[in-house]
Coordinates of C-alpha atoms in Angstrom, one line a residue:
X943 CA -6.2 -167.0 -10.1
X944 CA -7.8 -167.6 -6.7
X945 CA -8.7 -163.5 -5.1
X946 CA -7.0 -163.9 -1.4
X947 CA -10.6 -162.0 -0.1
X948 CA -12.4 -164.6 -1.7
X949 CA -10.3 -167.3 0.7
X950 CA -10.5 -165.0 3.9
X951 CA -14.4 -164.9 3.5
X952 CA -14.1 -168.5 2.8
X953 CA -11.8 -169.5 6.1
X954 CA -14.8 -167.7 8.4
X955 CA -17.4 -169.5 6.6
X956 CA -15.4 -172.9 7.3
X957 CA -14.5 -171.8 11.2
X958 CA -17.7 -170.6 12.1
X959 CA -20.2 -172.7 10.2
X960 CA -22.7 -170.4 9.4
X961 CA -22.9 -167.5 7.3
X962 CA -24.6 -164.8 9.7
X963 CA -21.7 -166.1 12.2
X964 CA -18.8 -165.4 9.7
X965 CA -20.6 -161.9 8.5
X966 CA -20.3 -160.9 11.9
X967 CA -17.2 -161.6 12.3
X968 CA -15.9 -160.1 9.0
X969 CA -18.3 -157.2 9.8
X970 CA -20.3 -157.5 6.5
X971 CA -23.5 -158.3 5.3
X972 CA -24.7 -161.9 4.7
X973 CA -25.9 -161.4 1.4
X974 CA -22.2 -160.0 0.5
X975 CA -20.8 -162.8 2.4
X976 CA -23.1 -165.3 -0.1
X977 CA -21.9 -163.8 -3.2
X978 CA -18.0 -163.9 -2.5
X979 CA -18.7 -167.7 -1.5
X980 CA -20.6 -168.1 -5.2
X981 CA -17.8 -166.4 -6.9
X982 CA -15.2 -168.2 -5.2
X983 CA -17.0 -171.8 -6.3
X984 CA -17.6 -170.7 -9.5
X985 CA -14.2 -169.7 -10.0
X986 CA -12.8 -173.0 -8.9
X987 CA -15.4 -175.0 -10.6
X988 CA -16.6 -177.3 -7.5
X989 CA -18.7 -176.9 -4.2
X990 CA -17.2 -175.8 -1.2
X991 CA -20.2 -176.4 1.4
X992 CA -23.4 -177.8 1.3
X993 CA -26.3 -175.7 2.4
X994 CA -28.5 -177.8 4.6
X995 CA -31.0 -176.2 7.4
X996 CA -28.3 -175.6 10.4
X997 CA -26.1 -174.1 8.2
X998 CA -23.2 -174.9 6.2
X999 CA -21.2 -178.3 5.9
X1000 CA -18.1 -178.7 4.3
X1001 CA -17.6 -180.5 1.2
X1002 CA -14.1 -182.9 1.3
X1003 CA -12.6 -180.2 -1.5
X1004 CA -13.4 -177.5 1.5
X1005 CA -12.1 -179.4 4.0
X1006 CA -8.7 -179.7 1.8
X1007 CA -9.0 -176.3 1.1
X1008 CA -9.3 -175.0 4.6
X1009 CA -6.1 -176.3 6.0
X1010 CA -4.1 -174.3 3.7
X1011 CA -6.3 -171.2 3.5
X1012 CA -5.7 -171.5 7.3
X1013 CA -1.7 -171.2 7.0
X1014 CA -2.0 -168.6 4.4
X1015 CA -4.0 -166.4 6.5
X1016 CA -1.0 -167.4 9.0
X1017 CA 1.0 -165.8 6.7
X1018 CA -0.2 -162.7 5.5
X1019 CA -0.6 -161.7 9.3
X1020 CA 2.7 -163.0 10.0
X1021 CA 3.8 -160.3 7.1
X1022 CA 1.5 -157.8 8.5
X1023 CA 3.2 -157.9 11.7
X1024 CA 6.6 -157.6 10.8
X1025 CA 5.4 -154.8 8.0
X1026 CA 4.2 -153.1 11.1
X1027 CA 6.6 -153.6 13.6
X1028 CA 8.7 -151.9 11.5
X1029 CA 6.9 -148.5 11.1
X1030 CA 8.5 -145.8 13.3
X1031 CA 5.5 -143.1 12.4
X1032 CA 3.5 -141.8 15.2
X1033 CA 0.3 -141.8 12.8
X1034 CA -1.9 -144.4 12.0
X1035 CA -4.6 -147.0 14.1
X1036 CA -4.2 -148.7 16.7
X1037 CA -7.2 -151.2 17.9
X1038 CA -7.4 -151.7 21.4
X1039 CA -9.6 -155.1 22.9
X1040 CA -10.9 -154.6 26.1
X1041 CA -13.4 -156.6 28.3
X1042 CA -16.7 -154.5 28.7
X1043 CA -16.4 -153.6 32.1
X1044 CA -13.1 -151.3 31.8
X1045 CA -13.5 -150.3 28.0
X1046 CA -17.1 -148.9 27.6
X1047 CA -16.8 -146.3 29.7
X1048 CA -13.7 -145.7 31.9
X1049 CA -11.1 -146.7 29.1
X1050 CA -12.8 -143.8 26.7
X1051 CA -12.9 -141.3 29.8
X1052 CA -9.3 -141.8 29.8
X1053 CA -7.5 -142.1 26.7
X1054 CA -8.6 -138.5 25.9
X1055 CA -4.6 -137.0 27.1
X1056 CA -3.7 -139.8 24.4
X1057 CA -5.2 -138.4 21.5
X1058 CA -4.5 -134.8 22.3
X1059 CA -0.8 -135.8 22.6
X1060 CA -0.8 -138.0 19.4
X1061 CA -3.3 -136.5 17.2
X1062 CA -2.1 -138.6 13.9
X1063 CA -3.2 -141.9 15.8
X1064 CA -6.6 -143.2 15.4
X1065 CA -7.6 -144.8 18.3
X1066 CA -9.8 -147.9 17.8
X1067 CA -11.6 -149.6 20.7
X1068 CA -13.0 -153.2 20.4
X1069 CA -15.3 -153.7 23.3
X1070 CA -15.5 -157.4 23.6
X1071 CA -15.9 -160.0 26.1
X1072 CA -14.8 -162.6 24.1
X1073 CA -10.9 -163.2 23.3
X1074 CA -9.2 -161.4 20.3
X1075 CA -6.6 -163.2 18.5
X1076 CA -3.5 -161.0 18.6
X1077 CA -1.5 -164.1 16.3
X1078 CA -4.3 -162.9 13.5
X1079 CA -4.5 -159.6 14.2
X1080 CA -7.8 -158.8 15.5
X1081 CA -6.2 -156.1 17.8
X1082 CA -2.8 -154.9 18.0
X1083 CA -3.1 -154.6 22.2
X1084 CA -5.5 -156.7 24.6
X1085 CA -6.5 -155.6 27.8
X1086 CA -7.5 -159.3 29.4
X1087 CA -8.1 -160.8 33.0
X1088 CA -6.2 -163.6 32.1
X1089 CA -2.2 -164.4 31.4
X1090 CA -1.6 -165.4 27.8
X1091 CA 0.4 -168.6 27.2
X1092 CA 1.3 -168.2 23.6
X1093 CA 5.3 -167.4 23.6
X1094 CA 4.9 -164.7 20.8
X1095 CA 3.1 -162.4 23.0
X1096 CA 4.4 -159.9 25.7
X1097 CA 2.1 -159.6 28.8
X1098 CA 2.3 -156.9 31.8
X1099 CA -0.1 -157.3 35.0
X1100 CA -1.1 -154.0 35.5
X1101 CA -3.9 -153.4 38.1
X1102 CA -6.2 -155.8 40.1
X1103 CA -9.8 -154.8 39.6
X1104 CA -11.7 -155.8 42.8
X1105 CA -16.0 -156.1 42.7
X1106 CA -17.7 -155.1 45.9
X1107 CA -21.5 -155.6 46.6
X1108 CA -23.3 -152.6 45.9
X1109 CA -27.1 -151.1 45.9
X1110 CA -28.7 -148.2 44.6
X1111 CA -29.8 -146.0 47.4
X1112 CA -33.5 -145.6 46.2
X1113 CA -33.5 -149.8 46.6
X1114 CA -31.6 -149.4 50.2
X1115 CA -34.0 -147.0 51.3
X1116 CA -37.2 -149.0 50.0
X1117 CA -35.8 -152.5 51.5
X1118 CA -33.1 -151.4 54.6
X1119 CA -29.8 -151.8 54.4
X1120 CA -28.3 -155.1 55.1
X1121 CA -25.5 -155.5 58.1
X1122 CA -24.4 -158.8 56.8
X1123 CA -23.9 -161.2 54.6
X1124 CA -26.6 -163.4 55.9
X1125 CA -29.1 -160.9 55.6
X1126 CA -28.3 -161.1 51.7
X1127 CA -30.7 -164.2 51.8
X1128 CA -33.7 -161.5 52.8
X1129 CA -33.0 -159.1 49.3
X1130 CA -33.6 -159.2 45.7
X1131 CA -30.3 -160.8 44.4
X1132 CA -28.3 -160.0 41.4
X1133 CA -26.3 -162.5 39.6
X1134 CA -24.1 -163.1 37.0
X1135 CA -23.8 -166.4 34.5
X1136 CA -20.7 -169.0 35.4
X1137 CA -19.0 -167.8 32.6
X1138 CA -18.5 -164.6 33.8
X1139 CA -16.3 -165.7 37.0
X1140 CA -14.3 -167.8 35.1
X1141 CA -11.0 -165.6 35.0
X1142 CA -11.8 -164.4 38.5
X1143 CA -10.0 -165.4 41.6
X1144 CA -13.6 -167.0 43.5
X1145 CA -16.0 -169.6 43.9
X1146 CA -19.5 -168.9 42.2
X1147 CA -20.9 -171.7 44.5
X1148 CA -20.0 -168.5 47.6
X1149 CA -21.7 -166.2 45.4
X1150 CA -24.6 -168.2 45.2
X1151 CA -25.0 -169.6 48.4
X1152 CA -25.9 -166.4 49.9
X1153 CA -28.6 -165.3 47.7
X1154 CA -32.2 -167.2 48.0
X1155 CA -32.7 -166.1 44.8
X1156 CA -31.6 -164.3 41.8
X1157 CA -34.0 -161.2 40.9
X1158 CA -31.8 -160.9 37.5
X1159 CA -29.0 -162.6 36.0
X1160 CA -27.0 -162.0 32.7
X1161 CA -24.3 -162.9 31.1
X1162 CA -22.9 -159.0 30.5
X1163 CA -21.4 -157.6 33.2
X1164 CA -23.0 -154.0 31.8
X1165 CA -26.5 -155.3 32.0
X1166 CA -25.8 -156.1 35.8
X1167 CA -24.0 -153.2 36.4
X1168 CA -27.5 -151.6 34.8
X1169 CA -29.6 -153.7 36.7
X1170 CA -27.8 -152.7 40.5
X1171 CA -28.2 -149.1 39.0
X1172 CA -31.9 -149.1 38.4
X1173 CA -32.5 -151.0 41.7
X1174 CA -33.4 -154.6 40.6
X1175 CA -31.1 -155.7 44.1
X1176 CA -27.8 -156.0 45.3
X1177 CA -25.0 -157.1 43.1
X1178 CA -21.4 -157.6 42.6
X1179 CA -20.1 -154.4 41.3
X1180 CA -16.5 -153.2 39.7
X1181 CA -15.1 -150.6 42.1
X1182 CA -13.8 -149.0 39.1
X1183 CA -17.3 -148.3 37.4
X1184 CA -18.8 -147.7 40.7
X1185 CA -16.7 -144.7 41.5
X1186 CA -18.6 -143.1 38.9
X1187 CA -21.5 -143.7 40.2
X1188 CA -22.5 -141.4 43.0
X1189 CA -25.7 -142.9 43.8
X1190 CA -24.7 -146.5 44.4
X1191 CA -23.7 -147.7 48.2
X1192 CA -21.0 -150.0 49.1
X1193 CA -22.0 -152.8 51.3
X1194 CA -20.1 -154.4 54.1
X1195 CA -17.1 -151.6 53.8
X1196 CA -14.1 -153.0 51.8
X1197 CA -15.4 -156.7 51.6
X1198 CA -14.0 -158.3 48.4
X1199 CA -16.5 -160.8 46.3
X1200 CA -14.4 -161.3 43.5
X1201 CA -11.2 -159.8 41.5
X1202 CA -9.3 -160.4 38.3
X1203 CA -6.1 -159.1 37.6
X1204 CA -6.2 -157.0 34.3
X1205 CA -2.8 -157.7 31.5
X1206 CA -2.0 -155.8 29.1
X1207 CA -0.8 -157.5 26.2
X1208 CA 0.7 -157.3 22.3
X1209 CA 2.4 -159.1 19.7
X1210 CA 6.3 -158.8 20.4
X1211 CA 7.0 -158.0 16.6
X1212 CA 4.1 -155.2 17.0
X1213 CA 5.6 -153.5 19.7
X1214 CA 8.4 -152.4 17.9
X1215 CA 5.7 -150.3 15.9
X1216 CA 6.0 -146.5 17.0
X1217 CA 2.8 -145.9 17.2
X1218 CA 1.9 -149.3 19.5
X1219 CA 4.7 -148.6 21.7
X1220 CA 2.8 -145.6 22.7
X1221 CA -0.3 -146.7 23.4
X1222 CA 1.3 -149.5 25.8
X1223 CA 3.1 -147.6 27.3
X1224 CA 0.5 -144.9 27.8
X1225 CA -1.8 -147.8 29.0
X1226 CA 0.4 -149.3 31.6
X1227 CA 1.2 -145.9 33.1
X1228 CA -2.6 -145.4 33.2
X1229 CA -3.4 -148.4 34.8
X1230 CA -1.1 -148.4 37.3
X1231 CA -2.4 -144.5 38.0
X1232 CA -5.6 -145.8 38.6
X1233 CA -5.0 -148.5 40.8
X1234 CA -6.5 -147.5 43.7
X1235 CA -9.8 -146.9 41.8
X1236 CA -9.6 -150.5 40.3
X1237 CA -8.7 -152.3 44.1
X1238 CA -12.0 -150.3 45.3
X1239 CA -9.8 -148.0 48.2
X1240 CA -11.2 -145.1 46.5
X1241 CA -15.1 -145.5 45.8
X1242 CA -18.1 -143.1 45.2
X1243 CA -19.7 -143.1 48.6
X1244 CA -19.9 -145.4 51.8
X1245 CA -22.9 -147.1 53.3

């Protein structure tokens, strides 16, 4: 008999082509990871991948076997959902996904009148850039700056989360404070990757053109918010994080360089689950409390 772990470790290996990949998306150790895959060929009697130097290739038995381990993990989440769709106790978890920029900080300063009012739900928070897969159940609700097209999820547009340019005031003192946008071209420049603008309503060629140069770029839209903080340059900055930060200046008064709208979305099935009612709900009314703070109309200080 075939141990359904045993296939789940299996599917990540076969999706993600590497061990250290899969073990971190499984969240376990590699070594772990490597003895599950032994047990599971052993237990069958064949190879499943061939270990070569870039990683892992699959054997034509894998390849067989990965098409159906694919629709029996299908399954069991399919199962999962309806199991929990059908749970009308306010006790239990409830993972949230949420881009980096809302749920690292602000998200956690909020929930708080959550908890207190539902003490038997375990809040879970999965701070991540990349897209969780609410069909497979990586979270039960996704806070994205995007519209989902599958037809099994329900999406709400909550809050539209403007990014102003900002600068610390120990770099404005040091370098002046710029009066436009051309001046930009005489500062230290900070700049994020292509990727990050991808769900956002802009051009990154405007972004870029007024900069000479970039004095930092990443690809983690915490590391440039860090980087506008400690006073590498002037940056694109949420409004949201900003108005926690009393020492950062807004340039150019309410100028707009880029914005996303934020959705929340679930499963439809989990929805009817008690406890994940609640926390959409809760998150909704939250958002849209707070949208004023997102848009940038209230901020920490003014230039």
């Amino acid at each position: 008999m075939l141990d359904w772990e045993d296939l789940k470790y299996f599917l990540a290996m076969a999706e993600h082509g590497s061990l250290s990949a899969a073990a971190r998306k499984l969240n376990v150790s590699q070594p772990t990871l490597s003895r599950r895959l032994t047990a599971l060929e052993e237990n069958i009697g064949a190879e499943l991948f061939a270990r070569t130097r870039t990683g892992l290739e699959m054997t034509l038995l894998g390849e067989q076997m990965r098409h159906h381990a694919r629709h029996m993990q299908d399954d069991v989440h399919a199962i999962e959902r309806l199991v929990t769709g059908h749970d009308s106790s306010l006790s239990g978890s409830v993972m949230i996904s949420c881009i980096e920029a809302v749920g690292a900080v602000w998200l956690i300063k909020n929930l708080k009148p959550f908890s207190e009012q539902y003490p038997g739900i375990t809040v879970d928070v999965k701070v991540d850039n990349a897209v969780s897969d609410l069909l497979r159940r990586e979270a039960d609700i996704a806070l994205r700056m995007f519209r989902p097209v599958q037809n099994d999820l329900v999406a709400k547009r909550t809050v539209t989360m403007n990014y102003g340019y900002y600068a610390s005031k120990k770099y404005l003192a040091a370098r002046g404070v710029p009066q436009s946008l051309s001046e930009l071209k005489d500062h230290n420049f900070i700049l994020p990757h292509d990727e990050i603008l991808t769900h956002t309503k802009t051009d990154p060629r405007k972004i870029y053109a007024l900069s000479r140069s970039a004095a930092f770029r990443s690809n983690s839209m915490m590391a440039l918010a860090t980087a506008v903080k400690e006073g590498f340059g002037i940056g694109a900055y949420s409004c949201v994080m900003a108005a926690e930060e009393p020492d950062l200046i807004r340039l150019f008064d309410d100028l707009v360089v880029f914005s996303t709208d934020i959705w929340l979305v679930s499963h439809a099935e989990l929805r009817r689950s008690a406890r994940i009612r609640a926390m959409f709900d809760f998150l909704g009314d939250m958002l849209v409390a707070n949208a004023d703070t997102f848009s940038g109309r209230i901020t920490a200080s003014a230039a």
